Amino acid sequence: MGLGLEISFIFDVEEPLSLYLELKDRYFFDPRNGLNLIMTGNGDAGDKDRLLRQVEKVLNIDLKWLDFWDYTEDYEGFISIEHLYAKLVDLDNALVKNPEFYQKVSWGHGIEEGYLKDNFLKDIRFLIERLHLNIGNGASLVKYVSE
């Protein structure tokens, strides 16, 4: 897909590269294949039609912690992994309860039937497990950067 900015997660303790790569391969995670669009969208930070805002509305969940633009404005550094982890678990639960949510999203580029239907939940589970891995490695903070 390759739309939008590529987002990287940086932890306050060095992430074990071999474990990250193993996890990435297990989930077939591609940082340029959709999650970046959820986090960065296409348009202004306050745009209510951004993909993230539509997903929030359909699932009735606050995804502020995944919003790259609001995050960079409000938190110019690290945020708590524990807090982000809890929000991602909430999102995972909402996705499981509403598997057809993507049908209520209108964004284009085939993102609804492609990424949202087939990969969004897998990417959220990848992030949950990645955060858990880094918590076990001693990390307590994370920040997002674009490449």
Tab-separated table of C-alpha atoms in Angstrom:
chain	number	residue	atom	x	y	z
A	1	MET	CA	0.000	0.000	0.000
A	2	GLY	CA	2.681	2.496	1.054
A	3	LEU	CA	0.421	5.497	1.705
A	4	GLY	CA	1.210	8.074	4.404
A	5	LEU	CA	4.200	8.517	6.685
A	6	GLU	CA	6.117	5.568	8.075
A	7	ILE	CA	5.881	5.603	11.871
A	8	SER	CA	8.508	4.070	14.150
A	9	PHE	CA	8.211	3.334	17.851
A	10	ILE	CA	11.223	4.254	19.982
A	11	PHE	CA	11.531	2.901	23.529
A	12	ASP	CA	13.453	4.289	26.504
A	13	VAL	CA	15.382	0.988	26.684
A	14	GLU	CA	16.945	-0.513	23.576
A	15	GLU	CA	14.561	-2.940	21.931
A	16	PRO	CA	16.014	-6.414	21.277
A	17	LEU	CA	16.242	-6.392	17.472
A	18	SER	CA	16.095	-10.164	17.007
A	19	LEU	CA	12.909	-10.421	19.098
A	20	TYR	CA	11.329	-7.495	17.241
A	21	LEU	CA	12.133	-9.049	13.850
A	22	GLU	CA	10.746	-12.422	14.954
A	23	LEU	CA	7.542	-10.750	16.148
A	24	LYS	CA	7.301	-8.683	12.953
A	25	ASP	CA	7.664	-11.814	10.818
A	26	ARG	CA	5.110	-13.751	12.875
A	27	TYR	CA	2.471	-11.034	12.377
A	28	PHE	CA	3.564	-10.128	8.817
A	29	PHE	CA	3.727	-6.537	10.065
A	30	ASP	CA	4.553	-3.836	7.514
A	31	PRO	CA	4.800	-0.329	9.002
A	32	ARG	CA	3.833	1.170	5.625
A	33	ASN	CA	0.739	-0.948	5.076
A	34	GLY	CA	-2.082	0.732	6.947
A	35	LEU	CA	-1.342	1.372	10.610
A	36	ASN	CA	0.572	4.453	9.507
A	37	LEU	CA	-2.651	5.710	7.865
A	38	ILE	CA	-4.589	5.188	11.076
A	39	MET	CA	-1.952	7.153	12.988
A	40	THR	CA	-1.242	9.930	10.468
A	41	GLY	CA	-4.283	9.948	8.200
A	42	ASN	CA	-4.553	12.238	5.277
A	43	GLY	CA	-5.493	15.794	6.100
A	44	ASP	CA	-5.261	18.170	9.006
A	45	ALA	CA	-4.899	17.038	12.615
A	46	GLY	CA	-8.372	18.306	13.505
A	47	ASP	CA	-10.093	16.852	10.440
A	48	LYS	CA	-13.102	14.821	11.649
A	49	ASP	CA	-13.049	12.756	8.434
A	50	ARG	CA	-9.545	11.414	9.032
A	51	LEU	CA	-9.408	7.631	9.118
A	52	LEU	CA	-8.565	7.580	12.839
A	53	ARG	CA	-11.564	9.780	13.687
A	54	GLN	CA	-13.916	7.588	11.647
A	55	VAL	CA	-12.660	4.443	13.406
A	56	GLU	CA	-13.058	6.184	16.779
A	57	LYS	CA	-16.630	7.131	15.958
A	58	VAL	CA	-17.656	3.709	14.632
A	59	LEU	CA	-16.092	1.836	17.569
A	60	ASN	CA	-17.007	4.488	20.151
A	61	ILE	CA	-13.460	4.542	21.532
A	62	ASP	CA	-10.875	7.251	22.206
A	63	LEU	CA	-7.805	6.676	20.049
A	64	LYS	CA	-6.009	9.910	20.946
A	65	TRP	CA	-2.915	7.920	21.943
A	66	LEU	CA	-2.576	6.598	18.386
A	67	ASP	CA	-2.965	10.011	16.739
A	68	PHE	CA	0.509	10.945	15.511
A	69	TRP	CA	-0.382	14.612	14.985
A	70	ASP	CA	-2.112	15.217	18.313
A	71	TYR	CA	0.557	13.142	20.017
A	72	THR	CA	3.361	15.263	18.570
A	73	GLU	CA	1.583	18.451	19.597
A	74	ASP	CA	0.699	17.326	23.125
A	75	TYR	CA	3.570	14.979	23.996
A	76	GLU	CA	6.878	15.996	22.464
A	77	GLY	CA	8.623	13.080	24.079
A	78	PHE	CA	7.924	9.727	25.579
A	79	ILE	CA	4.576	8.465	26.871
A	80	SER	CA	3.804	5.606	29.230
A	81	ILE	CA	3.908	2.166	27.639
A	82	GLU	CA	1.441	0.887	30.245
A	83	HIS	CA	-1.141	3.523	29.274
A	84	LEU	CA	-0.741	2.875	25.543
A	85	TYR	CA	-0.858	-0.881	26.181
A	86	ALA	CA	-4.178	-0.531	28.057
A	87	LYS	CA	-5.644	1.602	25.245
A	88	LEU	CA	-4.587	-0.953	22.635
A	89	VAL	CA	-6.196	-3.775	24.639
A	90	ASP	CA	-9.403	-1.697	24.743
A	91	LEU	CA	-9.159	-1.244	20.968
A	92	ASP	CA	-8.570	-4.982	20.463
A	93	ASN	CA	-11.712	-5.728	22.491
A	94	ALA	CA	-13.748	-3.193	20.500
A	95	LEU	CA	-12.571	-4.714	17.208
A	96	VAL	CA	-13.470	-8.227	18.341
A	97	LYS	CA	-16.965	-7.071	19.383
A	98	ASN	CA	-17.475	-5.184	16.093
A	99	PRO	CA	-15.841	-7.235	13.303
A	100	GLU	CA	-17.876	-5.498	10.587
A	101	PHE	CA	-16.880	-1.982	11.712
A	102	TYR	CA	-14.932	-1.354	8.494
A	103	GLN	CA	-18.199	-1.275	6.521
A	104	LYS	CA	-19.109	1.986	8.277
A	105	VAL	CA	-15.810	3.684	7.360
A	106	SER	CA	-15.412	5.629	4.126
A	107	TRP	CA	-11.851	6.539	3.291
A	108	GLY	CA	-10.933	5.168	-0.132
A	109	HIS	CA	-7.836	3.508	-1.628
A	110	GLY	CA	-9.419	0.131	-0.765
A	111	ILE	CA	-8.458	0.645	2.866
A	112	GLU	CA	-11.842	-0.465	4.217
A	113	GLU	CA	-12.085	-3.882	2.526
A	114	GLY	CA	-8.330	-4.346	2.482
A	115	TYR	CA	-6.462	-3.105	5.524
A	116	LEU	CA	-9.282	-2.488	8.022
A	117	LYS	CA	-11.021	-5.793	7.305
A	118	ASP	CA	-7.964	-8.012	6.976
A	119	ASN	CA	-5.017	-6.520	8.883
A	120	PHE	CA	-5.960	-3.820	11.403
A	121	LEU	CA	-6.679	-6.238	14.258
A	122	LYS	CA	-3.468	-8.175	13.503
A	123	ASP	CA	-1.457	-4.936	13.619
A	124	ILE	CA	-3.024	-3.961	16.948
A	125	ARG	CA	-2.181	-7.386	18.350
A	126	PHE	CA	1.366	-7.006	17.013
A	127	LEU	CA	1.685	-3.693	18.862
A	128	ILE	CA	0.230	-5.135	22.062
A	129	GLU	CA	2.729	-7.978	21.983
A	130	ARG	CA	5.568	-5.605	21.043
A	131	LEU	CA	4.780	-3.350	23.986
A	132	HIS	CA	4.577	-6.393	26.265
A	133	LEU	CA	7.964	-7.563	24.977
A	134	ASN	CA	9.503	-4.171	25.706
A	135	ILE	CA	7.930	-3.945	29.155
A	136	GLY	CA	9.579	-7.302	29.889
A	137	ASN	CA	12.840	-5.828	28.606
A	138	GLY	CA	12.622	-3.019	31.175
A	139	ALA	CA	11.137	-0.249	29.013
A	140	SER	CA	8.470	2.009	30.511
A	141	LEU	CA	8.214	4.757	27.875
A	142	VAL	CA	7.666	4.938	24.123
A	143	LYS	CA	7.530	7.683	21.496
A	144	TYR	CA	6.583	7.838	17.824
A	145	VAL	CA	8.791	9.282	15.122
A	146	SER	CA	8.305	9.498	11.372
A	147	GLU	CA	10.959	8.507	8.886
